[in-house]
Coordinates of C-alpha atoms and ligand atoms in Angstrom, one line a residue:
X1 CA 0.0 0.0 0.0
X2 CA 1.0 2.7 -0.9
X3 CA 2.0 6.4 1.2
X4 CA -1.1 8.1 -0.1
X5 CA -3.9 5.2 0.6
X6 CA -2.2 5.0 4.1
X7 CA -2.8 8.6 4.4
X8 CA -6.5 8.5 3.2
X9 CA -7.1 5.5 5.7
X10 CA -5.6 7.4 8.0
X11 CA -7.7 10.6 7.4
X12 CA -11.3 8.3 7.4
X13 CA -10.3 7.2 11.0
X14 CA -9.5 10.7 12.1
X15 CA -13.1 11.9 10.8
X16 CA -14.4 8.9 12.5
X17 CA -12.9 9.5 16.0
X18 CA -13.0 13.3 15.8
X19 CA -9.8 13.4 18.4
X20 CA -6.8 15.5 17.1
X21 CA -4.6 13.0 17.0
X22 CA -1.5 12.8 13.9
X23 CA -1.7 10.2 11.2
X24 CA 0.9 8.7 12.4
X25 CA -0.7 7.7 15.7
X26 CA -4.0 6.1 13.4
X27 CA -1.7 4.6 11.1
X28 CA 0.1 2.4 14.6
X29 CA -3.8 1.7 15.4
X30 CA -4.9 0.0 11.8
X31 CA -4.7 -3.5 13.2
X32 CA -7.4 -2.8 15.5
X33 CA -10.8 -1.8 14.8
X34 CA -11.2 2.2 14.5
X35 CA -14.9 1.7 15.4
X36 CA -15.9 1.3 19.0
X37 CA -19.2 0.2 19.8
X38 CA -21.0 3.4 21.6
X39 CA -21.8 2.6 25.2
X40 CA -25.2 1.8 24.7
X41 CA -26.4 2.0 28.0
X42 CA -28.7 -0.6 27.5
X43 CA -26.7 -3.0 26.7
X44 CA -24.4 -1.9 29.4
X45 CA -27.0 -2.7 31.8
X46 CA -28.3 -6.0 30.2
X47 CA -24.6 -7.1 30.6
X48 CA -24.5 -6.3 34.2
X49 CA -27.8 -8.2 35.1
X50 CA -27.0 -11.6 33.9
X51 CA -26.1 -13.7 36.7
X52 CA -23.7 -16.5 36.9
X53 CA -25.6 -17.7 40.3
X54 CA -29.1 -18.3 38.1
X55 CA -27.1 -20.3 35.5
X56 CA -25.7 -22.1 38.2
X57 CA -29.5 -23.2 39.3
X58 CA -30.8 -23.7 36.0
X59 CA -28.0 -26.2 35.0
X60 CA -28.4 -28.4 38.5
X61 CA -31.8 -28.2 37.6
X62 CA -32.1 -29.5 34.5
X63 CA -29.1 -32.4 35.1
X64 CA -31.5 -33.4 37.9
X65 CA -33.9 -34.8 35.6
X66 CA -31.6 -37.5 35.6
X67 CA -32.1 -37.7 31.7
X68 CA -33.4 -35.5 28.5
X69 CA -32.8 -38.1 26.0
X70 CA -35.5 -37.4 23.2
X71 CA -36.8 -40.5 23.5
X72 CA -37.2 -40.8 27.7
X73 CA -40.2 -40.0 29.5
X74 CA -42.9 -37.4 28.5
X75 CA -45.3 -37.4 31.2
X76 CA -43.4 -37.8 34.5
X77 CA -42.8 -35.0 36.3
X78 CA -39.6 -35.7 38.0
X79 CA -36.9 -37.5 35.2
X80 CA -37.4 -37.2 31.6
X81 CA -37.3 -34.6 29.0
X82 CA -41.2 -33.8 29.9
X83 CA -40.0 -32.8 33.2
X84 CA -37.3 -30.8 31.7
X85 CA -39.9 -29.4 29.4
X86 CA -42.7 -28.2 31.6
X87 CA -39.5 -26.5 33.9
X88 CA -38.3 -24.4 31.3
X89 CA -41.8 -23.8 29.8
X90 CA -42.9 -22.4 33.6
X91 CA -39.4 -20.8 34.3
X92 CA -39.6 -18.3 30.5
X93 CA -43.5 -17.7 31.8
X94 CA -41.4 -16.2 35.1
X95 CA -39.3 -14.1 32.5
X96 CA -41.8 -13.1 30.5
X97 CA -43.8 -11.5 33.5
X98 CA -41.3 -8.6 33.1
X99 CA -42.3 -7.9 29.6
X100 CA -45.7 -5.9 29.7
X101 CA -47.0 -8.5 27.6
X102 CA -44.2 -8.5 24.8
X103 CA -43.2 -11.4 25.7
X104 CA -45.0 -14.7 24.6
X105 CA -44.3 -18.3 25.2
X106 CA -45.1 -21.2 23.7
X107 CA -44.6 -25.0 23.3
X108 CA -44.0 -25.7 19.6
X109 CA -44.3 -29.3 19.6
X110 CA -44.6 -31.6 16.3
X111 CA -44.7 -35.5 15.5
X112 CA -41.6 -36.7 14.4
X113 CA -41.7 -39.9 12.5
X114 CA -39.0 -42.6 12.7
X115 CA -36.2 -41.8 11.2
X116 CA -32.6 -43.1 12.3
X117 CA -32.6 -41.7 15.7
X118 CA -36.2 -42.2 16.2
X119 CA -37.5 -46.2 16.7
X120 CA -40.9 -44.7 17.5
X121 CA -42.3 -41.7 16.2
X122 CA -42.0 -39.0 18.8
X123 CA -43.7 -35.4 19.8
X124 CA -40.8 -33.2 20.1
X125 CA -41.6 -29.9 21.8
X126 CA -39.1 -26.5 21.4
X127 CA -40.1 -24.5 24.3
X128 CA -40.2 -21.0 22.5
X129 CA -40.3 -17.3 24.4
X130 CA -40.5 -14.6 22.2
X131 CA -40.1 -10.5 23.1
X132 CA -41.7 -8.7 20.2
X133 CA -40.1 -5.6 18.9
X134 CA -41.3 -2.5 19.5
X135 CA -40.7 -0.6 16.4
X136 CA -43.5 -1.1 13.5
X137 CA -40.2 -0.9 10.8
X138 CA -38.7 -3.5 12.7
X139 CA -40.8 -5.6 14.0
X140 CA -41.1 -8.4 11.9
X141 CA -37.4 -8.6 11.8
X142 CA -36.4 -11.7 13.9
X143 CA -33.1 -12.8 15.6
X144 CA -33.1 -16.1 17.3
X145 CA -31.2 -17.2 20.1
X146 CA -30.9 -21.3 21.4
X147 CA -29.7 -23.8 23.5
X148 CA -31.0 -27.6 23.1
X149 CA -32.2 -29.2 26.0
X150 CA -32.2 -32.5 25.3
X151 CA -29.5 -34.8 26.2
X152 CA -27.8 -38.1 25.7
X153 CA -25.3 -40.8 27.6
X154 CA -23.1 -42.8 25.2
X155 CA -26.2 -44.0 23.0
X156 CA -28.6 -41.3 21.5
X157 CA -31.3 -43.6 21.8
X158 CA -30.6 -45.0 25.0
X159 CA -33.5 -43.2 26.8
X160 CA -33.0 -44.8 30.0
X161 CA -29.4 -44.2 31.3
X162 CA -28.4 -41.4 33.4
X163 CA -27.5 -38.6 30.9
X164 CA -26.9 -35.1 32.8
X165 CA -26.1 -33.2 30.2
X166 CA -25.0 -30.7 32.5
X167 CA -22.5 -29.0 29.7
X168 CA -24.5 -30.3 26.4
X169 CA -26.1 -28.3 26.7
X170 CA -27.9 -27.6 29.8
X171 CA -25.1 -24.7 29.7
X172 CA -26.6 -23.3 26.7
X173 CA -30.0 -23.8 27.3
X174 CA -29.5 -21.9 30.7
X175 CA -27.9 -19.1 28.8
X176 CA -30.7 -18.8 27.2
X177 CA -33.0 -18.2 30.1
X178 CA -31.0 -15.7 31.8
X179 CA -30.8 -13.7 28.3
X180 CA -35.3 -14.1 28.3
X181 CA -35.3 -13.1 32.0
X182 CA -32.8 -10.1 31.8
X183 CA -33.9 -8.8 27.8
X184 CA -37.7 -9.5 28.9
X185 CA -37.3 -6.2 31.1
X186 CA -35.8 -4.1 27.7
X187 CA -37.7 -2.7 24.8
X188 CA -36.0 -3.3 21.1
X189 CA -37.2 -2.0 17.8
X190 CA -36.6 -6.0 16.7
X191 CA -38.0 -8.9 17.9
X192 CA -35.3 -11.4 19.8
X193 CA -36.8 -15.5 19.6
X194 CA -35.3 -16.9 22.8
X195 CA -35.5 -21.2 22.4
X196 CA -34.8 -24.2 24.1
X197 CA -34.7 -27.2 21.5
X198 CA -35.0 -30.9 21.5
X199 CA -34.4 -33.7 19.2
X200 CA -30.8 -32.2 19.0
X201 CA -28.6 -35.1 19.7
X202 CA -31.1 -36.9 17.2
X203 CA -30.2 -35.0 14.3
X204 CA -31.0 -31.5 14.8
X205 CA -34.8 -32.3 14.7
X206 CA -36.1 -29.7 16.8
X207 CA -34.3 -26.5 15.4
X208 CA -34.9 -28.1 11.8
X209 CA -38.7 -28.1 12.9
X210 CA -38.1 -24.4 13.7
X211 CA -36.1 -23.7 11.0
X212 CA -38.6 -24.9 8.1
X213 CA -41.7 -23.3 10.2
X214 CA -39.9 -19.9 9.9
X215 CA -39.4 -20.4 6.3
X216 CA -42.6 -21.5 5.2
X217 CA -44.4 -18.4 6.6
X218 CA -41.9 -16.4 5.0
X219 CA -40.2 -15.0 8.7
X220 CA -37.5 -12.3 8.7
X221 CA -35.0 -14.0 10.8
X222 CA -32.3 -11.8 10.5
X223 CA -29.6 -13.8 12.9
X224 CA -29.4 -17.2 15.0
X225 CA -27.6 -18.1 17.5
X226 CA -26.8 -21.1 18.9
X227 CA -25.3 -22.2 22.3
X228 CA -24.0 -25.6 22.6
X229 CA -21.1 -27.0 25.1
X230 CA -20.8 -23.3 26.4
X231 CA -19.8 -24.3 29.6
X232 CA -16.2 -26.1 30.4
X233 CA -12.9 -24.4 30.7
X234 CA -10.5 -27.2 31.2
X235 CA -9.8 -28.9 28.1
X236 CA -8.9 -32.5 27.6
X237 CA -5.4 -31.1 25.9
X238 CA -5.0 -29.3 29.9
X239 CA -5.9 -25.9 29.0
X240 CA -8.2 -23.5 31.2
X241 CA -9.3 -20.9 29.2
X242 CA -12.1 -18.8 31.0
X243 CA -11.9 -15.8 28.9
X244 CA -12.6 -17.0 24.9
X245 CA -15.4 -18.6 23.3
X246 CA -15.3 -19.7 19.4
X247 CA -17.5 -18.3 17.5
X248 CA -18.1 -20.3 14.4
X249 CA -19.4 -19.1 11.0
X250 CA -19.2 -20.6 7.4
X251 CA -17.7 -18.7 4.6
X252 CA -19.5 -19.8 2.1
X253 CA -23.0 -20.0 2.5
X254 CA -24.6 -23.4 2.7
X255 CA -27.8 -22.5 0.8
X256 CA -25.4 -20.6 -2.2
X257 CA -26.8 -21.1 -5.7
X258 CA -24.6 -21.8 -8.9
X259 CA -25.1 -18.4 -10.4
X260 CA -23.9 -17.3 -7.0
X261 CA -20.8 -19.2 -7.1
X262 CA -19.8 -17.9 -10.2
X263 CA -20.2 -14.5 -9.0
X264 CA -17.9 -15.4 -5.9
X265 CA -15.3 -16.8 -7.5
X266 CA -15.2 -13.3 -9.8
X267 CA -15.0 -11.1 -7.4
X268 CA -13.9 -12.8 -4.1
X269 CA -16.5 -13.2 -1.4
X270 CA -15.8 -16.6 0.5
X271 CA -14.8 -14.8 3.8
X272 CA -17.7 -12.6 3.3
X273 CA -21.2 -14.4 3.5
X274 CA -23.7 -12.7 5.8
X275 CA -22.9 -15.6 8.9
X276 CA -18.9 -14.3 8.2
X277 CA -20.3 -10.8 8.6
X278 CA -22.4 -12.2 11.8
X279 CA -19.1 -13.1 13.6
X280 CA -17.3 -10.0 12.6
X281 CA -20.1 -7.6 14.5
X282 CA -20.5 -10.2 17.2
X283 CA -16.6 -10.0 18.2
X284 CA -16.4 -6.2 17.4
X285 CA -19.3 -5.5 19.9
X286 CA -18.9 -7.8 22.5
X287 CA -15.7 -7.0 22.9
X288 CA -16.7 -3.5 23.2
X289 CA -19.2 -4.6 26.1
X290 CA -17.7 -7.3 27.6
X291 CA -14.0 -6.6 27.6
X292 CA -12.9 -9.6 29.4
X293 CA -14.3 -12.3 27.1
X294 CA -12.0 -12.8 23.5
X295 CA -14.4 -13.7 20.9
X296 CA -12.5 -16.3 18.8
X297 CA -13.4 -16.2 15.0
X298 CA -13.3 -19.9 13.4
X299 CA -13.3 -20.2 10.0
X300 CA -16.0 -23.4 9.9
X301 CA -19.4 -23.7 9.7
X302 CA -19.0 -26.2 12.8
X303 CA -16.5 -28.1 14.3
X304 CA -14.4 -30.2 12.1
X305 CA -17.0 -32.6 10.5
X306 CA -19.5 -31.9 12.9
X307 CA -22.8 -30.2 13.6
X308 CA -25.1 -27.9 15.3
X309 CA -28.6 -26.3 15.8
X310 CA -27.4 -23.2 13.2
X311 CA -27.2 -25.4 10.3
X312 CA -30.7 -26.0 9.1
X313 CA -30.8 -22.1 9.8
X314 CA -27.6 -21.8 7.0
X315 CA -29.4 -24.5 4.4
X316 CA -32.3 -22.2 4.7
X317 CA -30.6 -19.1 3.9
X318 CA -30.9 -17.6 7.3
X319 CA -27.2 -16.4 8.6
X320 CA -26.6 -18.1 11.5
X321 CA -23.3 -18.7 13.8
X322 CA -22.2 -21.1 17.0
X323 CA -21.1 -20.6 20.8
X324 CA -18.6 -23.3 21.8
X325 CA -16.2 -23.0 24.9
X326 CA -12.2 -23.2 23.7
X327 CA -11.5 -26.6 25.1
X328 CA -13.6 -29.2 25.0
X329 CA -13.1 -32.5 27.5
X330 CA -14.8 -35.2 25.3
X331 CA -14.5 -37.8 29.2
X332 CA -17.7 -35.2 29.7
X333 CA -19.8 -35.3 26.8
X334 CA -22.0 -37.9 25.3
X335 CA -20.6 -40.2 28.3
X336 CA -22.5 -42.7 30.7
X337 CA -21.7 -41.2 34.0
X338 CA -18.9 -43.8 35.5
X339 CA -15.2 -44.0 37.1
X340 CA -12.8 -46.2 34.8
X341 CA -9.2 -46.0 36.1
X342 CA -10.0 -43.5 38.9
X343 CA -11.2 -40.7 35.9
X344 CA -14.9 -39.5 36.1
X345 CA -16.6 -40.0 32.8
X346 CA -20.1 -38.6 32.0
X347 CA -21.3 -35.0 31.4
X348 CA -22.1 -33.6 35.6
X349 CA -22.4 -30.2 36.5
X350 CA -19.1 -30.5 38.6
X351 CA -17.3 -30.0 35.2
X352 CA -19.3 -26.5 34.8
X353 CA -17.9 -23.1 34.7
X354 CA -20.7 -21.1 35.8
X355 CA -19.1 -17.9 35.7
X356 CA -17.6 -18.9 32.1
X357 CA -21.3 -19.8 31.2
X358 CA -22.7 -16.3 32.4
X359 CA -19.9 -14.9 30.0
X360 CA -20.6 -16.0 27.0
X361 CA -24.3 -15.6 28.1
X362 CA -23.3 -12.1 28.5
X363 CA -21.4 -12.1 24.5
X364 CA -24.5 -13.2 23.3
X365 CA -26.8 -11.1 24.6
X366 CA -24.7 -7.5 23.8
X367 CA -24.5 -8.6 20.6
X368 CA -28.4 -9.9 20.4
X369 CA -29.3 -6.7 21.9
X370 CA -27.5 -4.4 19.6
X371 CA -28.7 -6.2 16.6
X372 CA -32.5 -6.0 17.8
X373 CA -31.8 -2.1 18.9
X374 CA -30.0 -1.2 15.4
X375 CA -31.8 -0.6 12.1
X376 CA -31.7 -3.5 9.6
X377 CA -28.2 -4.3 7.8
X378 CA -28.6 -2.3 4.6
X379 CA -30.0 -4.5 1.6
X380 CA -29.4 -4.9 -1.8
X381 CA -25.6 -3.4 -1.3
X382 CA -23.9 -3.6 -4.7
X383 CA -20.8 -2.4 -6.4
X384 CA -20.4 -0.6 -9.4
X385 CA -18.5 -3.2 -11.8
X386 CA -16.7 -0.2 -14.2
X387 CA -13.5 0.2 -15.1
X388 CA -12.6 2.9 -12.4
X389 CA -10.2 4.2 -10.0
X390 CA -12.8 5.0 -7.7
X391 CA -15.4 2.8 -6.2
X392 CA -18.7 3.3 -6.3
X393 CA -21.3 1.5 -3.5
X394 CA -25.2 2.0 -3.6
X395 CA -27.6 0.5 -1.8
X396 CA -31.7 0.4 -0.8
X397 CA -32.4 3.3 1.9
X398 CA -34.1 1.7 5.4
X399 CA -37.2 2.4 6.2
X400 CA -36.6 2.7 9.9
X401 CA -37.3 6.6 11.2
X402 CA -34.2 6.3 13.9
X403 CA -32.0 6.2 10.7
X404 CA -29.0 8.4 11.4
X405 CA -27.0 7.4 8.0
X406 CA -24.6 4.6 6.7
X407 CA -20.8 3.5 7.1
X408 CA -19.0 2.0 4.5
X409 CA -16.5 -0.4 6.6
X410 CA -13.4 -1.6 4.4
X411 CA -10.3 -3.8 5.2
X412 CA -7.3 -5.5 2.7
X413 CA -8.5 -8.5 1.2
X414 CA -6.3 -10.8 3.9
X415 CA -7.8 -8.8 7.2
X416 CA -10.2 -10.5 8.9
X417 CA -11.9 -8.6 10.4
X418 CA -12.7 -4.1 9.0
X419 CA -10.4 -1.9 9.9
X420 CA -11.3 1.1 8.4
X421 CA -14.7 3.1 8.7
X422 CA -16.3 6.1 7.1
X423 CA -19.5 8.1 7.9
X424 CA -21.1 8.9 5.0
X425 CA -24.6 9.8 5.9
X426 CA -28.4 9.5 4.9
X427 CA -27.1 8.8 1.5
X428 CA -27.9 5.8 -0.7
X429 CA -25.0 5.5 -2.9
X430 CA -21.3 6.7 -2.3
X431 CA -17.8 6.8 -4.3
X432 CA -14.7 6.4 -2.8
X433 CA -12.6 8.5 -4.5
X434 CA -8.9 6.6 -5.6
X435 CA -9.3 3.5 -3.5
X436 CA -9.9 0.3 -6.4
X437 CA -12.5 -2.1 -6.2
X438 CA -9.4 -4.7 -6.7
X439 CA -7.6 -4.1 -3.4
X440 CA -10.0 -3.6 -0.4
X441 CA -13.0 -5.7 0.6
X442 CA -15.6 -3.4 1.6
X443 CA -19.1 -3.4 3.5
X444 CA -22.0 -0.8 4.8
X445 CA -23.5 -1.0 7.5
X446 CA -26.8 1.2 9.1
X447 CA -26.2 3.5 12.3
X448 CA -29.4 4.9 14.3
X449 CA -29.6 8.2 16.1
X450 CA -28.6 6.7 19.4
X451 CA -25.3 5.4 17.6
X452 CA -26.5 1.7 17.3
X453 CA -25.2 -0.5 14.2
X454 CA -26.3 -2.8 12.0
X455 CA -23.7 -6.0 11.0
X456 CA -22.0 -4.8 7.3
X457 CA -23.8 -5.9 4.5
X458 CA -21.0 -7.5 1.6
X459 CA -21.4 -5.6 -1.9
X460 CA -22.2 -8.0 -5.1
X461 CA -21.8 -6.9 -8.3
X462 CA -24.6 -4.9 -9.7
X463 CA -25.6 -6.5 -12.8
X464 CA -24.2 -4.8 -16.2
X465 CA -27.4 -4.4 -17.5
X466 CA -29.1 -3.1 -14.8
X467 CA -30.1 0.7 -15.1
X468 CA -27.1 2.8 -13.6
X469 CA -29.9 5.0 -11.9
X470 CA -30.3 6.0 -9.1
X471 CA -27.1 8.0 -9.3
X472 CA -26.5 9.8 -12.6
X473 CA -23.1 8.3 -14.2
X474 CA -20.5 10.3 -16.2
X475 CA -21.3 8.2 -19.2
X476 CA -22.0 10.8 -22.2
Ligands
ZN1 ZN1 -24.9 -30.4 22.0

């Protein structure tokens, strides 16, 4: 790079932070990201009121159902998943109580027919709270968060075995609650989905249930979430780690068409889908609201070769990410609870971090919150594909009346995460003057009058033969 585009970078930060500091004091700060998150207070607040001590609760709890295997008991009330059901259904009532009535729960509970995890066919309930957003504009935009709460010992259709599940994912799940019983109390323009799932551990049934519900009646889900094994921080390799959680996003989307591929592979773009995106503004703002927790950006839709609730979210074109703890101890998951050789096996809440758990509880929900307080990410975001020195970015204006302008967030092609910003306000189309559409990967994003932003939205191509309107070009 040369002198000059340092300069200019350097000048865009400058506007940004409006300190008078020299370029050569921005230019030592590129690496990190020139855009802190406003203090939101909020968010600052919601942070503040999740407790590690309810966690704590919720996971004994639910491991004291003795099992949640899909399969196990319905209609017991003290050991099965129906016990663990009708707890979580009465405990997100409790949270919702807070809500002035903008909360709603419901058990969202379908027949499953056999498949290979099911012998039987099976009712498999998600237990679903959700706080509607408060702004007409917004509204009908969704973000959903999730745990699973079912469970499994060494056999997933072993329904009788002692299968705690204290870490997978009663951690998650209980994360979940303590989001619902803290955000219950807050008012967003967007509407947050906070779900405990089943049918997990027998192949993603519950959240697939879910999933295809949400696209069938055509629902905005903006975001999801999901929180599973959130909860140990002393890895089989002999690591504690009590301050990072992985986030995990795919780069190219699971759901991409052919056509879309081609495209892609023009212009770049596999670091960029809207899940990559997710990450990047879920490690930029919790960072900025929870300062002791390192969001940990992994390149994978999953773990290697594995799965998770987010997925039939991804194959149904909704971006979606996962919450895993650093180090996992795999003597604690998926294990019939026994000694062998003087080491405990099985998954018991012993083995829980519940401070670590109210953590990442605590990443998720400054990052839920800001997304269901910010306006929409901006849509339709293309590029203008001429042969230019300049770049040219235009977009679709929001419809939200908060709307304070855009940002056009850029980085090098090898970053991974944006360094550079620039406010270029209620504008719908923009030119960066001398900085190629070759060399930077670029991005807007939507900011509201209280300072609240929306993840970037990556630029495609705008087709050659659309019309070049609305901006007039310098075409004769
Ligand atoms: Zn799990």
């Amino acid at each position: 790079m040369n002198l000059g585009t340092k300069l200019r970078h350097a000048v865009s930060s400058f506007i940004f932070l409006g300190l008078t500091i020299n370029a050569t004091t921005v230019l030592a700060q590129r690496s990190r990201p020139p855009q802190r998150a406003p203090r939101n207070p909020g968010i600052a607040s919601i942070v503040r009121q999740i407790d590690a001590r309810n966690i704590e609760r919720s996971i004994r709890q639910l491991a004291a159902f003795g099992t949640r295997n899909t399969l196990s008991e319905q209609n017991n009330p003290k050991r099965g998943i129906g016990a663990a059901r009708d707890w979580l259904y009465a405990e997100f009532l409790k949270a919702a109580e807070a809500s002035n009535g903008r909360m709603t729960v419901e058990k969202q509970s379908y027949e499953q027919a056999k498949a290979q995890r099911i012998p039987e066919p099976t009712i498999i309930t998600n237990v679903v709270a959700t706080l509607k957003g408060s702004q007409p504009e917004a509204t009908d935009r969704i973000y959903v968060v999730s745990g699973h709460y079912d469970s499994m010992c060494n056999s997933p259709t072993d329904a009788k075995c002692d299968a705690p599940g204290a870490n997978d994912d009663a951690s998650g799940t209980a994360a979940v609650l303590e989001m619902a019983r803290v955000m219950a109390k807050f008012e967003f323009d967007a509407t947050i989905v906070f779900m405990a799932v089943a049918g997990e551990e027998q192949s993603l049934l519950g959240s697939t249930h879910f999933a295809e519900q949400a696209k069938q009646k055509n629902w905005n889900v903006d975001a999801m979430f999901t929180n599973d094994i959130i909860g140990n921080t002393l890895g089989g390799n002999g690591i504690r780690d009590r301050g990072t959680v992985r986030v995990f996003s795919e780069g190219v989307p699971s759901n991409e068409t052919p056509p879309e591929a081609t495209t892609r592979r023009s212009v770049g773009g596999e670091n960029d889908s809207a899940s990559r995106q997710l990450a990047r503004f879920i490690k930029e703002t919790s960072e900025a609201f929870v300062p002791n927790m390192k969001v940990l950006m992994v390149y994978r839709r999953d773990r290697y070769g594995r799965g998770g609730d987010h997925i039939p979210f991804l194959e149904r074109g909704y971006p979606a990410v996962r919450f895993t703890e650093m180090n996992e101890d795999f003597r604690h998951q998926h294990q019939n609870v026994r000694v062998e050789n003087g080491v405990q096996y099985g998954d018991l809440p012993e083995f829980v971090d519940f401070a670590y758990v109210a953590n990442v509880a605590r990443v998720n929900a400054a990052s839920l919150a800001m997304l269901a307080y910010a306006p929409s990410r901006p849509k339709s975001v293309t590029i203008v594909p001429r042969l230019s020195d300049d770049t040219e970015l235009r977009w679709e204006a929001n419809k939200e009346p908060d709307l304070a302008g855009y940002e056009i967030v850029w980085r090098d092609t090898a970053s991974p995460v944006w360094t550079n910003v620039k406010p270029v306000g209620k504008v719908t189309t923009f030119t960066l003057k001398g900085m190629s559409k070759d060399n930077f990967f670029f991005g807007v994003r939507a900011v509201d009058n209280e300072g609240n932003r929306s993840p970037a939205t990556f630029p495609r191509p705008m087709s050659r033969n659309q019309p070049s309107n609305p901006a007039p070009t310098s075409s004769p």
